[in-house]
PDB file of C-alpha atoms in Angstrom:
ATOM      1  CA  MET A  11     -55.688 -38.065   1.860  1.00 46.00           C
ATOM      2  CA  THR A  12     -53.292 -40.846   0.977  1.00 48.00           C
ATOM      3  CA  LYS A  13     -54.615 -44.104  -0.388  1.00 53.00           C
ATOM      4  CA  PRO A  14     -54.167 -46.974   2.093  1.00 54.00           C
ATOM      5  CA  ALA A  15     -51.603 -49.565   1.112  1.00 61.00           C
ATOM      6  CA  VAL A  16     -52.964 -52.841  -0.235  1.00 69.00           C
ATOM      7  CA  ALA A  17     -51.291 -56.097   0.772  1.00 91.00           C
ATOM      8  CA  TRP A  18     -49.496 -57.839  -2.093  1.00 93.00           C
ATOM      9  CA  PHE A  19     -51.698 -60.933  -1.907  1.00 93.00           C
ATOM     10  CA  GLN A  20     -54.866 -58.847  -2.103  1.00 94.00           C
ATOM     11  CA  SER A  21     -53.749 -56.888  -5.162  1.00 95.00           C
ATOM     12  CA  LEU A  22     -52.521 -60.111  -6.773  1.00 97.00           C
ATOM     13  CA  THR A  23     -55.826 -61.930  -6.317  1.00 97.00           C
ATOM     14  CA  GLU A  24     -57.728 -58.849  -7.515  1.00 97.00           C
ATOM     15  CA  SER A  25     -55.492 -58.723 -10.593  1.00 97.00           C
ATOM     16  CA  VAL A  26     -56.129 -62.350 -11.542  1.00 98.00           C
ATOM     17  CA  PHE A  27     -59.841 -62.083 -10.748  1.00 98.00           C
ATOM     18  CA  ALA A  28     -60.103 -59.042 -13.042  1.00 98.00           C
ATOM     19  CA  LEU A  29     -58.593 -61.063 -15.896  1.00 97.00           C
ATOM     20  CA  GLY A  30     -61.174 -63.775 -15.364  1.00 98.00           C
ATOM     21  CA  ALA A  31     -63.971 -61.217 -15.164  1.00 98.00           C
ATOM     22  CA  ALA A  32     -62.820 -59.694 -18.463  1.00 98.00           C
ATOM     23  CA  ALA A  33     -62.876 -63.117 -20.113  1.00 98.00           C
ATOM     24  CA  ARG A  34     -66.380 -63.776 -18.771  1.00 98.00           C
ATOM     25  CA  GLU A  35     -67.680 -60.478 -20.150  1.00 98.00           C
ATOM     26  CA  LEU A  36     -66.268 -61.274 -23.574  1.00 97.00           C
ATOM     27  CA  ARG A  37     -67.623 -64.822 -23.506  1.00 97.00           C
ATOM     28  CA  MET A  38     -71.115 -63.470 -22.778  1.00 97.00           C
ATOM     29  CA  ALA A  39     -70.708 -60.858 -25.514  1.00 97.00           C
ATOM     30  CA  ASN A  40     -69.687 -63.528 -28.000  1.00 95.00           C
ATOM     31  CA  ASP A  41     -72.668 -65.681 -27.018  1.00 95.00           C
ATOM     32  CA  ALA A  42     -74.985 -62.683 -27.454  1.00 96.00           C
ATOM     33  CA  ALA A  43     -73.504 -61.833 -30.859  1.00 95.00           C
ATOM     34  CA  ARG A  44     -73.904 -65.445 -32.007  1.00 93.00           C
ATOM     35  CA  VAL A  45     -77.566 -65.469 -30.923  1.00 94.00           C
ATOM     36  CA  ALA A  46     -78.129 -62.121 -32.630  1.00 94.00           C
ATOM     37  CA  ALA A  47     -76.655 -63.449 -35.882  1.00 92.00           C
ATOM     38  CA  TRP A  48     -78.872 -66.545 -35.651  1.00 92.00           C
ATOM     39  CA  SER A  49     -81.945 -64.369 -35.060  1.00 91.00           C
ATOM     40  CA  VAL A  50     -81.662 -62.846 -38.555  1.00 91.00           C
ATOM     41  CA  ASP A  51     -80.601 -65.991 -40.406  1.00 87.00           C
ATOM     42  CA  GLN A  52     -82.256 -65.706 -43.819  1.00 81.00           C
ATOM     43  CA  HIS A  53     -82.742 -69.487 -43.963  1.00 82.00           C
ATOM     44  CA  ARG A  54     -84.770 -69.366 -40.752  1.00 83.00           C
ATOM     45  CA  LEU A  55     -86.942 -66.258 -41.165  1.00 85.00           C
ATOM     46  CA  LEU A  56     -90.200 -66.253 -43.071  1.00 85.00           C
ATOM     47  CA  PRO A  57     -90.007 -63.961 -46.118  1.00 84.00           C
ATOM     48  CA  VAL A  58     -91.885 -60.654 -46.126  1.00 89.00           C
ATOM     49  CA  ASN A  59     -93.056 -60.190 -49.700  1.00 89.00           C
ATOM     50  CA  GLY A  60     -93.687 -56.437 -49.825  1.00 92.00           C
ATOM     51  CA  GLU A  61     -91.684 -54.525 -52.438  1.00 88.00           C
ATOM     52  CA  LEU A  62     -90.769 -50.894 -53.140  1.00 91.00           C
ATOM     53  CA  ASN A  63     -90.181 -48.993 -56.316  1.00 87.00           C
ATOM     54  CA  VAL A  64     -86.625 -47.714 -56.014  1.00 90.00           C
ATOM     55  CA  PRO A  65     -84.744 -46.057 -58.900  1.00 90.00           C
ATOM     56  CA  GLU A  66     -82.785 -48.724 -60.793  1.00 86.00           C
ATOM     57  CA  ASN A  67     -84.318 -51.398 -58.513  1.00 87.00           C
ATOM     58  CA  PRO A  68     -88.104 -51.481 -59.070  1.00 87.00           C
ATOM     59  CA  PHE A  69     -88.679 -54.654 -57.023  1.00 91.00           C
ATOM     60  CA  PHE A  70     -86.691 -53.703 -53.919  1.00 91.00           C
ATOM     61  CA  ARG A  71     -87.593 -55.793 -50.849  1.00 91.00           C
ATOM     62  CA  PRO A  72     -86.923 -53.713 -47.696  1.00 92.00           C
ATOM     63  CA  HIS A  73     -87.223 -56.589 -45.240  1.00 91.00           C
ATOM     64  CA  ASP A  74     -84.675 -58.674 -47.146  1.00 90.00           C
ATOM     65  CA  ALA A  75     -82.306 -55.698 -47.229  1.00 91.00           C
ATOM     66  CA  ALA A  76     -82.648 -55.113 -43.475  1.00 92.00           C
ATOM     67  CA  VAL A  77     -82.065 -58.783 -42.633  1.00 91.00           C
ATOM     68  CA  TYR A  78     -79.017 -58.914 -44.899  1.00 91.00           C
ATOM     69  CA  GLN A  79     -77.521 -55.764 -43.356  1.00 94.00           C
ATOM     70  CA  LEU A  80     -78.163 -56.960 -39.821  1.00 93.00           C
ATOM     71  CA  GLY A  81     -76.686 -60.364 -40.617  1.00 92.00           C
ATOM     72  CA  ASN A  82     -73.472 -58.764 -41.849  1.00 93.00           C
ATOM     73  CA  ALA A  83     -73.259 -56.492 -38.811  1.00 95.00           C
ATOM     74  CA  TYR A  84     -73.852 -59.314 -36.335  1.00 94.00           C
ATOM     75  CA  ARG A  85     -71.372 -61.642 -38.049  1.00 94.00           C
ATOM     76  CA  GLN A  86     -68.701 -58.952 -37.869  1.00 95.00           C
ATOM     77  CA  LEU A  87     -69.494 -58.436 -34.194  1.00 96.00           C
ATOM     78  CA  GLU A  88     -69.363 -62.177 -33.558  1.00 94.00           C
ATOM     79  CA  ASN A  89     -65.958 -62.461 -35.241  1.00 94.00           C
ATOM     80  CA  CYS A  90     -64.669 -59.517 -33.188  1.00 95.00           C
ATOM     81  CA  THR A  91     -65.922 -60.817 -29.827  1.00 96.00           C
ATOM     82  CA  LYS A  92     -64.638 -64.298 -30.657  1.00 94.00           C
ATOM     83  CA  ARG A  93     -61.105 -62.992 -31.190  1.00 94.00           C
ATOM     84  CA  LEU A  94     -61.257 -60.843 -28.049  1.00 96.00           C
ATOM     85  CA  TYR A  95     -62.599 -63.698 -25.926  1.00 96.00           C
ATOM     86  CA  GLU A  96     -59.929 -66.084 -27.148  1.00 95.00           C
ATOM     87  CA  ASN A  97     -57.107 -63.615 -26.526  1.00 96.00           C
ATOM     88  CA  THR A  98     -58.346 -62.617 -23.063  1.00 98.00           C
ATOM     89  CA  ALA A  99     -59.071 -66.206 -22.007  1.00 98.00           C
ATOM     90  CA  LEU A 100     -55.514 -67.165 -22.955  1.00 97.00           C
ATOM     91  CA  ALA A 101     -54.218 -64.163 -21.007  1.00 98.00           C
ATOM     92  CA  TYR A 102     -56.270 -65.339 -18.003  1.00 98.00           C
ATOM     93  CA  ALA A 103     -54.806 -68.828 -18.291  1.00 98.00           C
ATOM     94  CA  HIS A 104     -51.226 -67.541 -18.504  1.00 97.00           C
ATOM     95  CA  GLY A 105     -51.665 -64.828 -15.873  1.00 97.00           C
ATOM     96  CA  ALA A 106     -53.344 -67.043 -13.271  1.00 97.00           C
ATOM     97  CA  ALA A 107     -50.887 -69.913 -13.743  1.00 97.00           C
ATOM     98  CA  ALA A 108     -47.870 -67.597 -13.618  1.00 97.00           C
ATOM     99  CA  ALA A 109     -49.183 -65.948 -10.443  1.00 97.00           C
ATOM    100  CA  ALA A 110     -49.719 -69.313  -8.741  1.00 96.00           C
ATOM    101  CA  LEU A 111     -46.269 -70.513  -9.802  1.00 96.00           C
ATOM    102  CA  ALA A 112     -44.601 -67.346  -8.507  1.00 96.00           C
ATOM    103  CA  VAL A 113     -46.255 -67.658  -5.088  1.00 96.00           C
ATOM    104  CA  LEU A 114     -45.363 -71.341  -4.848  1.00 94.00           C
ATOM    105  CA  ARG A 115     -41.737 -70.405  -5.559  1.00 94.00           C
ATOM    106  CA  GLY A 116     -41.776 -67.999  -2.627  1.00 92.00           C
ATOM    107  CA  GLU A 117     -42.170 -64.781  -4.609  1.00 94.00           C
ATOM    108  CA  ARG A 118     -44.511 -61.942  -3.615  1.00 94.00           C
ATOM    109  CA  PRO A 119     -45.822 -60.379  -6.840  1.00 94.00           C
ATOM    110  CA  HIS A 120     -48.309 -57.550  -6.409  1.00 95.00           C
ATOM    111  CA  ARG A 121     -50.071 -58.152  -9.736  1.00 95.00           C
ATOM    112  CA  ALA A 122     -50.247 -60.533 -12.668  1.00 95.00           C
ATOM    113  CA  GLU A 123     -47.952 -59.327 -15.428  1.00 93.00           C
ATOM    114  CA  LEU A 124     -48.758 -59.488 -19.139  1.00 95.00           C
ATOM    115  CA  GLN A 125     -47.787 -57.560 -22.263  1.00 95.00           C
ATOM    116  CA  ARG A 126     -50.316 -55.760 -24.471  1.00 95.00           C
ATOM    117  CA  GLU A 127     -49.893 -54.485 -28.006  1.00 95.00           C
ATOM    118  CA  LYS A 128     -52.516 -52.895 -30.274  1.00 93.00           C
ATOM    119  CA  GLY A 129     -55.362 -53.825 -27.936  1.00 92.00           C
ATOM    120  CA  GLN A 130     -54.346 -57.491 -27.615  1.00 95.00           C
ATOM    121  CA  TYR A 131     -52.482 -59.440 -24.954  1.00 97.00           C
ATOM    122  CA  THR A 132     -49.112 -60.745 -26.122  1.00 95.00           C
ATOM    123  CA  LEU A 133     -48.492 -64.124 -24.555  1.00 92.00           C
ATOM    124  CA  PRO A 134     -45.019 -65.087 -23.278  1.00 90.00           C
ATOM    125  CA  ALA A 135     -42.843 -67.004 -25.711  1.00 88.00           C
ATOM    126  CA  THR A 136     -41.894 -69.335 -22.855  1.00 89.00           C
ATOM    127  CA  GLY A 137     -45.278 -71.031 -23.117  1.00 92.00           C
ATOM    128  CA  LEU A 138     -47.976 -71.881 -20.597  1.00 95.00           C
ATOM    129  CA  PRO A 139     -46.692 -71.791 -16.984  1.00 95.00           C
ATOM    130  CA  ASP A 140     -46.974 -75.075 -15.120  1.00 94.00           C
ATOM    131  CA  PRO A 141     -47.440 -74.825 -11.339  1.00 93.00           C
ATOM    132  CA  THR A 142     -48.633 -78.425 -10.966  1.00 91.00           C
ATOM    133  CA  GLY A 143     -45.337 -79.821  -9.672  1.00 91.00           C
ATOM    134  CA  LEU A 144     -45.378 -77.492  -6.660  1.00 92.00           C
ATOM    135  CA  LEU A 145     -48.988 -77.977  -5.557  1.00 92.00           C
ATOM    136  CA  GLY A 146     -48.292 -80.920  -3.256  1.00 86.00           C
ATOM    137  CA  GLY A 147     -51.443 -82.748  -2.234  1.00 83.00           C
ATOM    138  CA  TRP A 148     -53.929 -80.124  -3.394  1.00 93.00           C
ATOM    139  CA  ASN A 149     -57.065 -81.987  -4.435  1.00 95.00           C
ATOM    140  CA  GLY A 150     -57.532 -79.704  -7.441  1.00 96.00           C
ATOM    141  CA  GLY A 151     -54.166 -80.677  -8.880  1.00 95.00           C
ATOM    142  CA  PRO A 152     -55.326 -83.578 -11.090  1.00 95.00           C
ATOM    143  CA  ARG A 153     -58.013 -81.416 -12.688  1.00 97.00           C
ATOM    144  CA  LEU A 154     -55.457 -78.664 -13.338  1.00 97.00           C
ATOM    145  CA  VAL A 155     -53.189 -81.205 -15.038  1.00 96.00           C
ATOM    146  CA  GLU A 156     -56.025 -82.433 -17.260  1.00 97.00           C
ATOM    147  CA  LEU A 157     -57.200 -78.927 -18.171  1.00 97.00           C
ATOM    148  CA  ARG A 158     -53.630 -77.969 -19.038  1.00 97.00           C
ATOM    149  CA  ARG A 159     -53.358 -81.005 -21.322  1.00 96.00           C
ATOM    150  CA  VAL A 160     -56.619 -80.077 -23.076  1.00 96.00           C
ATOM    151  CA  LEU A 161     -55.554 -76.451 -23.486  1.00 96.00           C
ATOM    152  CA  LEU A 162     -52.200 -77.384 -25.024  1.00 95.00           C
ATOM    153  CA  GLN A 163     -53.985 -79.774 -27.387  1.00 94.00           C
ATOM    154  CA  ARG A 164     -56.441 -77.055 -28.431  1.00 93.00           C
ATOM    155  CA  GLN A 165     -53.558 -74.659 -29.032  1.00 91.00           C
ATOM    156  CA  ASP A 166     -51.893 -77.194 -31.330  1.00 90.00           C
ATOM    157  CA  GLU A 167     -55.174 -77.742 -33.192  1.00 89.00           C
ATOM    158  CA  ALA A 168     -55.798 -74.011 -33.546  1.00 85.00           C
ATOM    159  CA  ASP A 169     -52.268 -73.425 -34.855  1.00 83.00           C
ATOM    160  CA  ALA A 170     -52.705 -76.202 -37.418  1.00 84.00           C
ATOM    161  CA  ALA A 171     -56.107 -74.836 -38.490  1.00 81.00           C
ATOM    162  CA  ARG A 172     -54.693 -71.352 -39.017  1.00 77.00           C
ATOM    163  CA  GLU A 173     -51.742 -72.627 -41.017  1.00 78.00           C
ATOM    164  CA  GLU A 174     -53.990 -74.752 -43.239  1.00 73.00           C
ATOM    165  CA  PRO A 175     -57.525 -73.257 -43.266  1.00 61.00           C
ATOM    166  CA  ARG A 176     -60.269 -75.810 -43.810  1.00 60.00           C
ATOM    167  CA  CYS A 177     -63.939 -76.313 -43.160  1.00 52.00           C
ATOM    168  CA  GLY A 178     -64.721 -76.062 -39.462  1.00 50.00           C
ATOM    169  CA  ALA A 179     -61.440 -74.364 -38.553  1.00 49.00           C
ATOM    170  CA  ASP A 180     -63.279 -71.762 -36.471  1.00 52.00           C
ATOM    171  CA  GLU A 181     -64.513 -74.510 -34.168  1.00 48.00           C
ATOM    172  CA  PHE A 182     -60.944 -75.084 -33.020  1.00 42.00           C
ATOM    173  CA  VAL A 183     -60.657 -71.386 -32.124  1.00 53.00           C
ATOM    174  CA  VAL A 184     -63.866 -71.499 -30.065  1.00 51.00           C
ATOM    175  CA  GLY A 185     -62.633 -74.642 -28.331  1.00 89.00           C
ATOM    176  CA  LEU A 186     -59.342 -72.924 -27.556  1.00 95.00           C
ATOM    177  CA  ALA A 187     -61.026 -69.981 -25.828  1.00 96.00           C
ATOM    178  CA  ASP A 188     -63.214 -72.233 -23.675  1.00 96.00           C
ATOM    179  CA  ALA A 189     -60.281 -74.495 -22.786  1.00 97.00           C
ATOM    180  CA  ALA A 190     -58.149 -71.479 -21.858  1.00 97.00           C
ATOM    181  CA  TYR A 191     -60.893 -70.077 -19.642  1.00 98.00           C
ATOM    182  CA  ALA A 192     -61.428 -73.413 -17.867  1.00 98.00           C
ATOM    183  CA  PHE A 193     -57.698 -73.741 -17.186  1.00 98.00           C
ATOM    184  CA  GLY A 194     -57.490 -70.126 -16.014  1.00 98.00           C
ATOM    185  CA  GLU A 195     -60.344 -70.675 -13.569  1.00 98.00           C
ATOM    186  CA  GLN A 196     -58.643 -73.733 -12.082  1.00 98.00           C
ATOM    187  CA  ALA A 197     -55.278 -71.956 -12.011  1.00 97.00           C
ATOM    188  CA  GLU A 198     -56.935 -69.124 -10.071  1.00 98.00           C
ATOM    189  CA  SER A 199     -58.068 -71.731  -7.520  1.00 97.00           C
ATOM    190  CA  ALA A 200     -54.479 -72.991  -7.414  1.00 97.00           C
ATOM    191  CA  LEU A 201     -53.350 -69.438  -6.658  1.00 96.00           C
ATOM    192  CA  HIS A 202     -55.700 -69.292  -3.655  1.00 95.00           C
ATOM    193  CA  PHE A 203     -54.316 -72.635  -2.444  1.00 95.00           C
ATOM    194  CA  ALA A 204     -50.768 -71.320  -2.863  1.00 94.00           C
ATOM    195  CA  LEU A 205     -51.627 -68.180  -0.889  1.00 94.00           C
ATOM    196  CA  MET A 206     -53.166 -70.189   1.946  1.00 90.00           C
ATOM    197  CA  THR A 207     -50.096 -72.435   2.030  1.00 84.00           C
ATOM    198  CA  THR A 208     -47.835 -69.395   2.101  1.00 75.00           C
ATOM    199  CA  SER A 209     -49.899 -67.861   4.915  1.00 60.00           C
ATOM    200  CA  ARG A 210     -49.636 -71.016   7.014  1.00 55.00           C
ATOM    201  CA  ASN A 211     -45.886 -71.242   6.430  1.00 54.00           C
ATOM    202  CA  ASP A 212     -45.453 -67.594   7.429  1.00 51.00           C
ATOM    203  CA  GLU A 213     -47.402 -68.167  10.644  1.00 43.00           C
ATOM    204  CA  GLU A 214     -45.218 -71.148  11.502  1.00 43.00           C
ATOM    205  CA  THR A 215     -42.056 -69.044  11.179  1.00 40.00           C
ATOM    206  CA  TRP A 216     -43.334 -66.294  13.518  1.00 34.00           C
TER     207      TRP A 216
END
């Protein structure tokens, strides 16, 4: 049995939605990892004073050892999910904006297109697509413009922080992921507007 053909606009919206869904999963995972790391913070937990006799370590404290090991594991997980969330949120921002721009230009792409290498999305060297000039009177346009401005600012801040590490540099990275996701979400709305506009124009030409 052959698989029924899917209209280009359906596969395109599914493609962009899947990018957003991936970013949401990773955002929730990063939040969970951060809470897990906080839950075993040695400065927050009450000490458990029991000790063991262990060869070469006669005053071994098993609770301290467990908390330390868990803290390391959760911090590694948090760092991993943070990087994945940032990369996927940026991919969502680029993919959704590029899809909206393509439709507004009269193209009919079947899917968002992005490069991947070693488990990470590789973002286009051409920079963040900008569909705002083709959105006409869409009431979501001003918000898209503002979110794009914030995202570009966060990218500049993150680049500067990575080039010159300093206290609090990770906060710029977290801000970048959230800004990228917010822009991607609004760009996905712009894609739906572009598709509705295209549909109306097609009907008028029939």
